[in-house]
């Protein structure tokens, strides 16, 4: 019996009856020989961590565009916080922690430079629209490894696709990540807004603080404990109604006071102009796209605008700025 088979046997003996067993996965699009050490979801997690798109998350905006300071969240640190929240919940509920981690680490791989501002720009420019959750699946199915993708399991891809508010994951592990994403960004965005001087803790309505707590630590503790206690022994991932309502209303408060209209968002029109300029330039000069993107456009028979969006979405903030300067900003010269 291999180490992997022993791990799979342990899952059957220890996991909740509602957990996703590695041995019950629907599998991958391309069949592979099983690893002798790692169950399938561990392999998914490892492939995501070693991917180029995962490494680029460290230089992509979370909420604050090009902040002056080392302690503001990036798309990568957000991803790690989602993963940590989700793993805590999964372990307490005896769910498949490896599947939860793989979904969490992969959920934002398709996010654009400049956060949701960049996502809105590409959604406007690309004929078929653009959504980062769909793009994240596109990254792992096609764009990584020069058109070969990462060949992840169906369950991991399903969780990535359905991690947003409107999503309905088919596994409880996917539902854990869906909750954990909201818990992470609501709380760390409050923390960053307080650090930036945009909000004070006292600005958060008292009715939310009474239910959830008066600090980031207290809110995280309340929300994670509530999910665990509400879901334990049940075939679903749940929150108690009053806690979920408070979290939902706090999220609405954040949209009103931070996400839509604050000093942190005043640079977004510049990001929109920058990405629009890059898109228009590549649409006129497709020969400047990397060779692998040109090859994928031909082999996959996809439109040029989709290919350009694929390339721009994969850029870091700094790289997008550098390419814009290369194309549009005159260079100094001397004789």
Short mmCIF file of C-alpha atoms in Angstrom, two decimals:
data_model
loop_
_atom_site.label_atom_id
_atom_site.label_comp_id
_atom_site.label_asym_id
_atom_site.label_seq_id
_atom_site.Cartn_x
_atom_site.Cartn_y
_atom_site.Cartn_z
CA UNK A 1 0.00 0.00 0.00
CA UNK A 2 1.41 3.39 -1.01
CA UNK A 3 1.55 6.43 1.26
CA UNK A 4 -1.18 8.01 -0.84
CA UNK A 5 -3.44 5.01 -0.35
CA UNK A 6 -2.85 5.13 3.40
CA UNK A 7 -3.79 8.82 3.36
CA UNK A 8 -6.96 8.06 1.45
CA UNK A 9 -7.86 5.32 3.92
CA UNK A 10 -7.28 7.73 6.82
CA UNK A 11 -9.64 10.22 5.16
CA UNK A 12 -12.41 7.60 5.05
CA UNK A 13 -11.95 6.81 8.72
CA UNK A 14 -11.54 10.36 10.05
CA UNK A 15 -13.34 12.85 7.80
CA UNK A 16 -16.90 14.02 8.30
CA UNK A 17 -19.42 12.00 6.28
CA UNK A 18 -20.10 15.24 4.38
CA UNK A 19 -16.47 15.84 3.39
CA UNK A 20 -15.10 15.37 -0.11
CA UNK A 21 -12.84 12.30 -0.14
CA UNK A 22 -9.78 12.50 -2.35
CA UNK A 23 -10.51 9.00 -3.65
CA UNK A 24 -13.99 10.15 -4.79
CA UNK A 25 -12.79 13.03 -6.96
CA UNK A 26 -14.30 13.31 -10.43
CA UNK A 27 -10.71 13.53 -11.62
CA UNK A 28 -8.85 15.64 -14.15
CA UNK A 29 -9.57 16.50 -17.77
CA UNK A 30 -6.37 14.68 -18.77
CA UNK A 31 -5.79 11.38 -17.04
CA UNK A 32 -2.57 11.04 -15.04
CA UNK A 33 -0.93 8.30 -13.08
CA UNK A 34 -1.64 8.78 -9.35
CA UNK A 35 1.16 10.06 -7.15
CA UNK A 36 2.49 7.47 -4.73
CA UNK A 37 2.66 10.04 -1.91
CA UNK A 38 0.05 12.75 -2.41
CA UNK A 39 -3.73 12.47 -2.83
CA UNK A 40 -5.16 14.44 -5.74
CA UNK A 41 -6.04 17.66 -3.90
CA UNK A 42 -2.58 17.92 -2.39
CA UNK A 43 -1.20 17.77 -5.92
CA UNK A 44 -3.58 20.54 -6.95
CA UNK A 45 -2.37 22.74 -4.10
CA UNK A 46 1.28 22.13 -4.97
CA UNK A 47 0.74 22.93 -8.65
CA UNK A 48 -0.95 26.22 -7.79
CA UNK A 49 1.80 27.29 -5.39
CA UNK A 50 4.48 26.56 -8.02
CA UNK A 51 2.64 28.40 -10.80
CA UNK A 52 3.76 31.72 -12.25
CA UNK A 53 0.30 33.25 -11.83
CA UNK A 54 0.44 32.55 -8.07
CA UNK A 55 3.81 34.27 -7.72
CA UNK A 56 2.55 37.34 -9.60
CA UNK A 57 -0.18 37.90 -6.99
CA UNK A 58 2.40 39.53 -4.71
CA UNK A 59 2.51 42.55 -7.04
CA UNK A 60 -1.23 42.90 -7.70
CA UNK A 61 -3.51 45.36 -5.93
CA UNK A 62 -6.00 44.20 -3.33
CA UNK A 63 -7.83 47.49 -2.61
CA UNK A 64 -5.20 50.23 -2.28
CA UNK A 65 -3.53 51.10 -5.59
CA UNK A 66 0.26 51.55 -5.24
CA UNK A 67 0.07 52.28 -1.50
CA UNK A 68 2.99 53.97 0.27
CA UNK A 69 3.81 51.41 2.92
CA UNK A 70 4.89 47.82 3.31
CA UNK A 71 2.00 46.60 5.44
CA UNK A 72 -1.00 46.97 3.12
CA UNK A 73 -2.50 43.79 1.72
CA UNK A 74 -1.74 42.62 -1.79
CA UNK A 75 -3.65 40.04 -3.77
CA UNK A 76 -1.18 37.42 -2.48
CA UNK A 77 -1.52 38.23 1.20
CA UNK A 78 -5.30 38.30 0.76
CA UNK A 79 -5.11 34.82 -0.76
CA UNK A 80 -3.04 33.53 2.15
CA UNK A 81 -5.48 34.97 4.68
CA UNK A 82 -8.40 33.33 2.87
CA UNK A 83 -6.51 30.04 2.94
CA UNK A 84 -5.77 30.30 6.66
CA UNK A 85 -9.38 31.08 7.57
CA UNK A 86 -10.63 28.25 5.39
CA UNK A 87 -8.16 25.71 6.75
CA UNK A 88 -9.12 26.55 10.34
CA UNK A 89 -12.80 25.96 9.55
CA UNK A 90 -12.13 22.82 7.53
CA UNK A 91 -9.97 21.23 10.20
CA UNK A 92 -12.53 21.93 12.92
CA UNK A 93 -15.33 20.41 10.81
CA UNK A 94 -13.20 17.45 9.65
CA UNK A 95 -13.48 18.49 6.01
CA UNK A 96 -10.84 17.98 3.32
CA UNK A 97 -8.27 20.58 4.26
CA UNK A 98 -6.18 19.97 1.13
CA UNK A 99 -9.14 20.68 -1.16
CA UNK A 100 -10.00 23.80 0.81
CA UNK A 101 -6.41 25.01 0.56
CA UNK A 102 -6.19 24.34 -3.17
CA UNK A 103 -9.40 26.28 -3.86
CA UNK A 104 -8.35 29.17 -1.62
CA UNK A 105 -4.88 29.48 -3.12
CA UNK A 106 -6.28 29.39 -6.66
CA UNK A 107 -9.40 31.50 -6.29
CA UNK A 108 -7.85 34.82 -7.42
CA UNK A 109 -5.25 33.63 -9.95
CA UNK A 110 -7.16 35.36 -12.74
CA UNK A 111 -7.42 38.73 -11.04
CA UNK A 112 -6.30 41.75 -13.02
CA UNK A 113 -3.73 44.39 -12.12
CA UNK A 114 -5.23 47.27 -10.09
CA UNK A 115 -7.84 45.11 -8.38
CA UNK A 116 -11.52 45.37 -9.21
CA UNK A 117 -10.88 48.60 -11.11
CA UNK A 118 -8.88 46.58 -13.62
CA UNK A 119 -11.57 43.91 -13.72
CA UNK A 120 -14.22 46.50 -14.59
CA UNK A 121 -12.02 47.89 -17.36
CA UNK A 122 -11.44 44.52 -19.02
CA UNK A 123 -15.10 43.64 -18.63
CA UNK A 124 -15.94 46.79 -20.58
CA UNK A 125 -13.34 46.22 -23.28
CA UNK A 126 -13.65 42.50 -23.99
CA UNK A 127 -16.61 41.55 -26.16
CA UNK A 128 -17.45 38.47 -24.11
CA UNK A 129 -17.02 40.29 -20.79
CA UNK A 130 -14.52 39.56 -18.06
CA UNK A 131 -14.95 38.13 -14.55
CA UNK A 132 -11.99 37.23 -12.38
CA UNK A 133 -13.46 33.94 -11.11
CA UNK A 134 -13.99 32.72 -14.69
CA UNK A 135 -10.52 33.96 -15.60
CA UNK A 136 -9.02 32.07 -12.64
CA UNK A 137 -10.40 28.84 -14.07
CA UNK A 138 -9.11 29.84 -17.50
CA UNK A 139 -5.64 30.31 -15.99
CA UNK A 140 -5.53 26.82 -14.49
CA UNK A 141 -7.17 25.11 -17.47
CA UNK A 142 -5.31 26.84 -20.30
CA UNK A 143 -3.03 29.80 -19.69
CA UNK A 144 -0.50 28.28 -17.31
CA UNK A 145 2.35 26.22 -18.76
CA UNK A 146 2.06 27.74 -22.24
CA UNK A 147 -1.39 26.46 -23.05
CA UNK A 148 -1.29 23.17 -21.16
CA UNK A 149 -2.80 24.47 -17.92
CA UNK A 150 -2.33 22.82 -14.53
CA UNK A 151 -4.79 19.96 -15.13
CA UNK A 152 -6.45 20.37 -11.73
CA UNK A 153 -9.27 18.22 -10.43
CA UNK A 154 -12.89 19.08 -11.16
CA UNK A 155 -13.59 19.87 -7.49
CA UNK A 156 -10.81 22.43 -7.21
CA UNK A 157 -11.88 24.16 -10.42
CA UNK A 158 -15.52 24.16 -9.29
CA UNK A 159 -14.57 25.82 -6.01
CA UNK A 160 -12.48 28.46 -7.79
CA UNK A 161 -15.28 29.23 -10.23
CA UNK A 162 -17.94 29.53 -7.53
CA UNK A 163 -16.08 31.40 -4.78
CA UNK A 164 -17.97 34.66 -5.30
CA UNK A 165 -21.16 35.88 -3.66
CA UNK A 166 -23.35 34.57 -6.49
CA UNK A 167 -21.56 31.21 -6.69
CA UNK A 168 -22.87 27.85 -5.52
CA UNK A 169 -19.98 25.40 -4.99
CA UNK A 170 -20.76 21.72 -5.31
CA UNK A 171 -18.63 20.74 -2.31
CA UNK A 172 -18.77 21.89 1.29
CA UNK A 173 -15.07 22.67 0.98
CA UNK A 174 -15.92 25.14 -1.78
CA UNK A 175 -18.57 26.70 0.45
CA UNK A 176 -15.99 27.11 3.23
CA UNK A 177 -13.74 29.08 0.87
CA UNK A 178 -16.68 31.18 -0.32
CA UNK A 179 -17.36 32.30 3.27
CA UNK A 180 -13.66 32.62 4.08
CA UNK A 181 -13.06 35.00 1.17
CA UNK A 182 -15.65 37.45 2.50
CA UNK A 183 -14.42 37.11 6.07
CA UNK A 184 -10.86 37.85 4.95
CA UNK A 185 -11.45 40.85 2.73
CA UNK A 186 -14.00 42.59 4.93
CA UNK A 187 -11.70 42.43 7.94
CA UNK A 188 -8.33 43.06 6.35
CA UNK A 189 -9.75 45.92 4.27
CA UNK A 190 -11.03 47.55 7.48
CA UNK A 191 -7.57 47.06 8.97
CA UNK A 192 -5.89 48.65 5.93
CA UNK A 193 -8.40 51.52 5.87
CA UNK A 194 -7.68 52.27 9.53
CA UNK A 195 -3.93 52.14 8.81
CA UNK A 196 -4.44 54.61 5.94
CA UNK A 197 -6.46 56.99 8.10
CA UNK A 198 -9.58 56.58 5.96
CA UNK A 199 -11.61 54.93 8.71
CA UNK A 200 -11.44 54.67 12.47
CA UNK A 201 -12.71 51.68 14.37
CA UNK A 202 -15.33 53.98 15.91
CA UNK A 203 -16.70 54.74 12.41
CA UNK A 204 -18.05 51.21 12.14
CA UNK A 205 -21.69 51.30 13.29
CA UNK A 206 -22.16 50.14 16.86
CA UNK A 207 -24.82 47.61 15.86
CA UNK A 208 -22.21 45.67 13.85
CA UNK A 209 -19.56 45.95 16.55
CA UNK A 210 -21.96 44.61 19.18
CA UNK A 211 -22.53 41.44 17.16
CA UNK A 212 -19.14 40.91 15.53
CA UNK A 213 -16.66 42.59 17.86
CA UNK A 214 -14.72 45.82 18.16
CA UNK A 215 -11.47 44.84 16.45
CA UNK A 216 -10.21 42.78 13.52
CA UNK A 217 -9.15 40.00 15.87
CA UNK A 218 -12.54 39.89 17.59
CA UNK A 219 -14.45 39.91 14.31
CA UNK A 220 -12.39 37.09 12.83
CA UNK A 221 -12.85 35.09 16.01
CA UNK A 222 -16.62 35.65 16.00
CA UNK A 223 -17.17 34.83 12.32
CA UNK A 224 -15.00 31.72 12.22
CA UNK A 225 -16.41 30.31 15.45
CA UNK A 226 -19.95 31.01 14.26
CA UNK A 227 -19.47 29.05 11.03
CA UNK A 228 -17.94 26.11 12.89
CA UNK A 229 -20.65 25.94 15.55
CA UNK A 230 -23.47 26.51 13.03
CA UNK A 231 -22.18 23.86 10.60
CA UNK A 232 -20.90 21.11 12.88
CA UNK A 233 -22.62 17.80 12.11
CA UNK A 234 -24.70 19.29 9.29
CA UNK A 235 -24.57 18.65 5.52
CA UNK A 236 -24.02 22.35 4.78
CA UNK A 237 -21.78 25.29 5.68
CA UNK A 238 -23.83 27.84 7.56
CA UNK A 239 -23.74 30.97 9.67
CA UNK A 240 -26.28 31.89 12.32
CA UNK A 241 -28.82 34.35 10.89
CA UNK A 242 -27.93 37.33 13.11
CA UNK A 243 -24.17 36.98 12.54
CA UNK A 244 -24.57 36.51 8.79
CA UNK A 245 -26.86 39.54 8.61
CA UNK A 246 -24.31 41.65 10.50
CA UNK A 247 -21.51 40.53 8.18
CA UNK A 248 -23.61 41.25 5.10
CA UNK A 249 -24.52 44.73 6.37
CA UNK A 250 -20.90 45.44 7.34
CA UNK A 251 -19.91 44.49 3.79
CA UNK A 252 -22.46 47.01 2.47
CA UNK A 253 -20.99 49.62 4.81
CA UNK A 254 -17.54 48.93 3.34
CA UNK A 255 -18.82 49.33 -0.21
CA UNK A 256 -20.31 52.69 0.68
CA UNK A 257 -17.36 54.07 2.65
CA UNK A 258 -14.31 52.42 1.07
CA UNK A 259 -14.84 50.40 -2.09
CA UNK A 260 -16.88 52.94 -4.05
CA UNK A 261 -15.94 56.41 -2.82
CA UNK A 262 -12.86 57.08 -0.75
CA UNK A 263 -9.41 58.55 -1.08
CA UNK A 264 -8.16 55.02 -1.73
CA UNK A 265 -10.16 54.86 -4.96
CA UNK A 266 -9.24 58.22 -6.52
CA UNK A 267 -6.49 56.72 -8.66
CA UNK A 268 -8.82 54.21 -10.30
CA UNK A 269 -9.62 56.41 -13.29
CA UNK A 270 -5.89 56.48 -14.05
CA UNK A 271 -5.76 52.68 -13.86
CA UNK A 272 -8.73 52.51 -16.24
CA UNK A 273 -6.98 54.82 -18.72
CA UNK A 274 -3.76 52.85 -18.45
CA UNK A 275 -5.34 49.45 -19.11
CA UNK A 276 -7.52 50.88 -21.87
CA UNK A 277 -4.37 52.25 -23.51
CA UNK A 278 -2.62 48.89 -23.28
CA UNK A 279 -5.65 47.09 -24.70
CA UNK A 280 -5.94 49.44 -27.66
CA UNK A 281 -2.22 49.25 -28.38
CA UNK A 282 -2.10 45.45 -28.41
CA UNK A 283 -5.25 45.30 -30.54
CA UNK A 284 -3.36 47.33 -33.16
CA UNK A 285 -0.02 45.54 -32.64
CA UNK A 286 -0.84 41.91 -31.95
CA UNK A 287 2.67 40.93 -33.07
CA UNK A 288 3.93 42.41 -29.78
CA UNK A 289 2.07 39.79 -27.75
CA UNK A 290 4.26 37.00 -26.35
CA UNK A 291 4.68 34.11 -28.76
CA UNK A 292 2.83 31.67 -26.51
CA UNK A 293 -0.27 33.89 -26.57
CA UNK A 294 -0.18 34.16 -30.34
CA UNK A 295 0.14 30.37 -30.58
CA UNK A 296 -2.79 29.85 -28.19
CA UNK A 297 -4.89 32.30 -30.20
CA UNK A 298 -4.28 30.17 -33.28
CA UNK A 299 -4.63 26.72 -31.70
CA UNK A 300 -7.67 27.62 -29.59
CA UNK A 301 -9.26 29.69 -32.39
CA UNK A 302 -9.97 32.53 -29.98
CA UNK A 303 -10.56 36.19 -30.77
CA UNK A 304 -7.79 38.74 -30.52
CA UNK A 305 -9.60 40.78 -27.85
CA UNK A 306 -9.83 37.71 -25.61
CA UNK A 307 -6.15 36.99 -26.07
CA UNK A 308 -5.22 40.58 -25.26
CA UNK A 309 -7.39 40.42 -22.12
CA UNK A 310 -5.67 37.17 -21.12
CA UNK A 311 -2.28 38.83 -21.39
CA UNK A 312 -3.21 42.08 -19.63
CA UNK A 313 -5.06 40.25 -16.82
CA UNK A 314 -1.89 38.33 -16.06
CA UNK A 315 0.22 41.46 -15.64
CA UNK A 316 1.32 42.81 -12.28
CA UNK A 317 0.62 46.45 -11.49
CA UNK A 318 4.27 47.38 -12.06
CA UNK A 319 4.55 45.53 -15.35
CA UNK A 320 1.39 47.15 -16.70
CA UNK A 321 2.76 50.58 -15.77
CA UNK A 322 6.11 49.76 -17.40
CA UNK A 323 4.49 48.61 -20.66
CA UNK A 324 2.28 51.72 -20.77
CA UNK A 325 5.34 53.93 -20.36
CA UNK A 326 7.13 51.97 -23.08
CA UNK A 327 4.27 52.46 -25.53
CA UNK A 328 3.05 55.97 -24.68
CA UNK A 329 5.66 57.97 -22.76
CA UNK A 330 8.50 59.57 -24.77
CA UNK A 331 11.99 58.51 -23.79
CA UNK A 332 14.87 60.89 -23.14
CA UNK A 333 17.62 60.85 -25.75
CA UNK A 334 20.86 62.52 -26.54
CA UNK A 335 23.21 62.73 -29.51
#
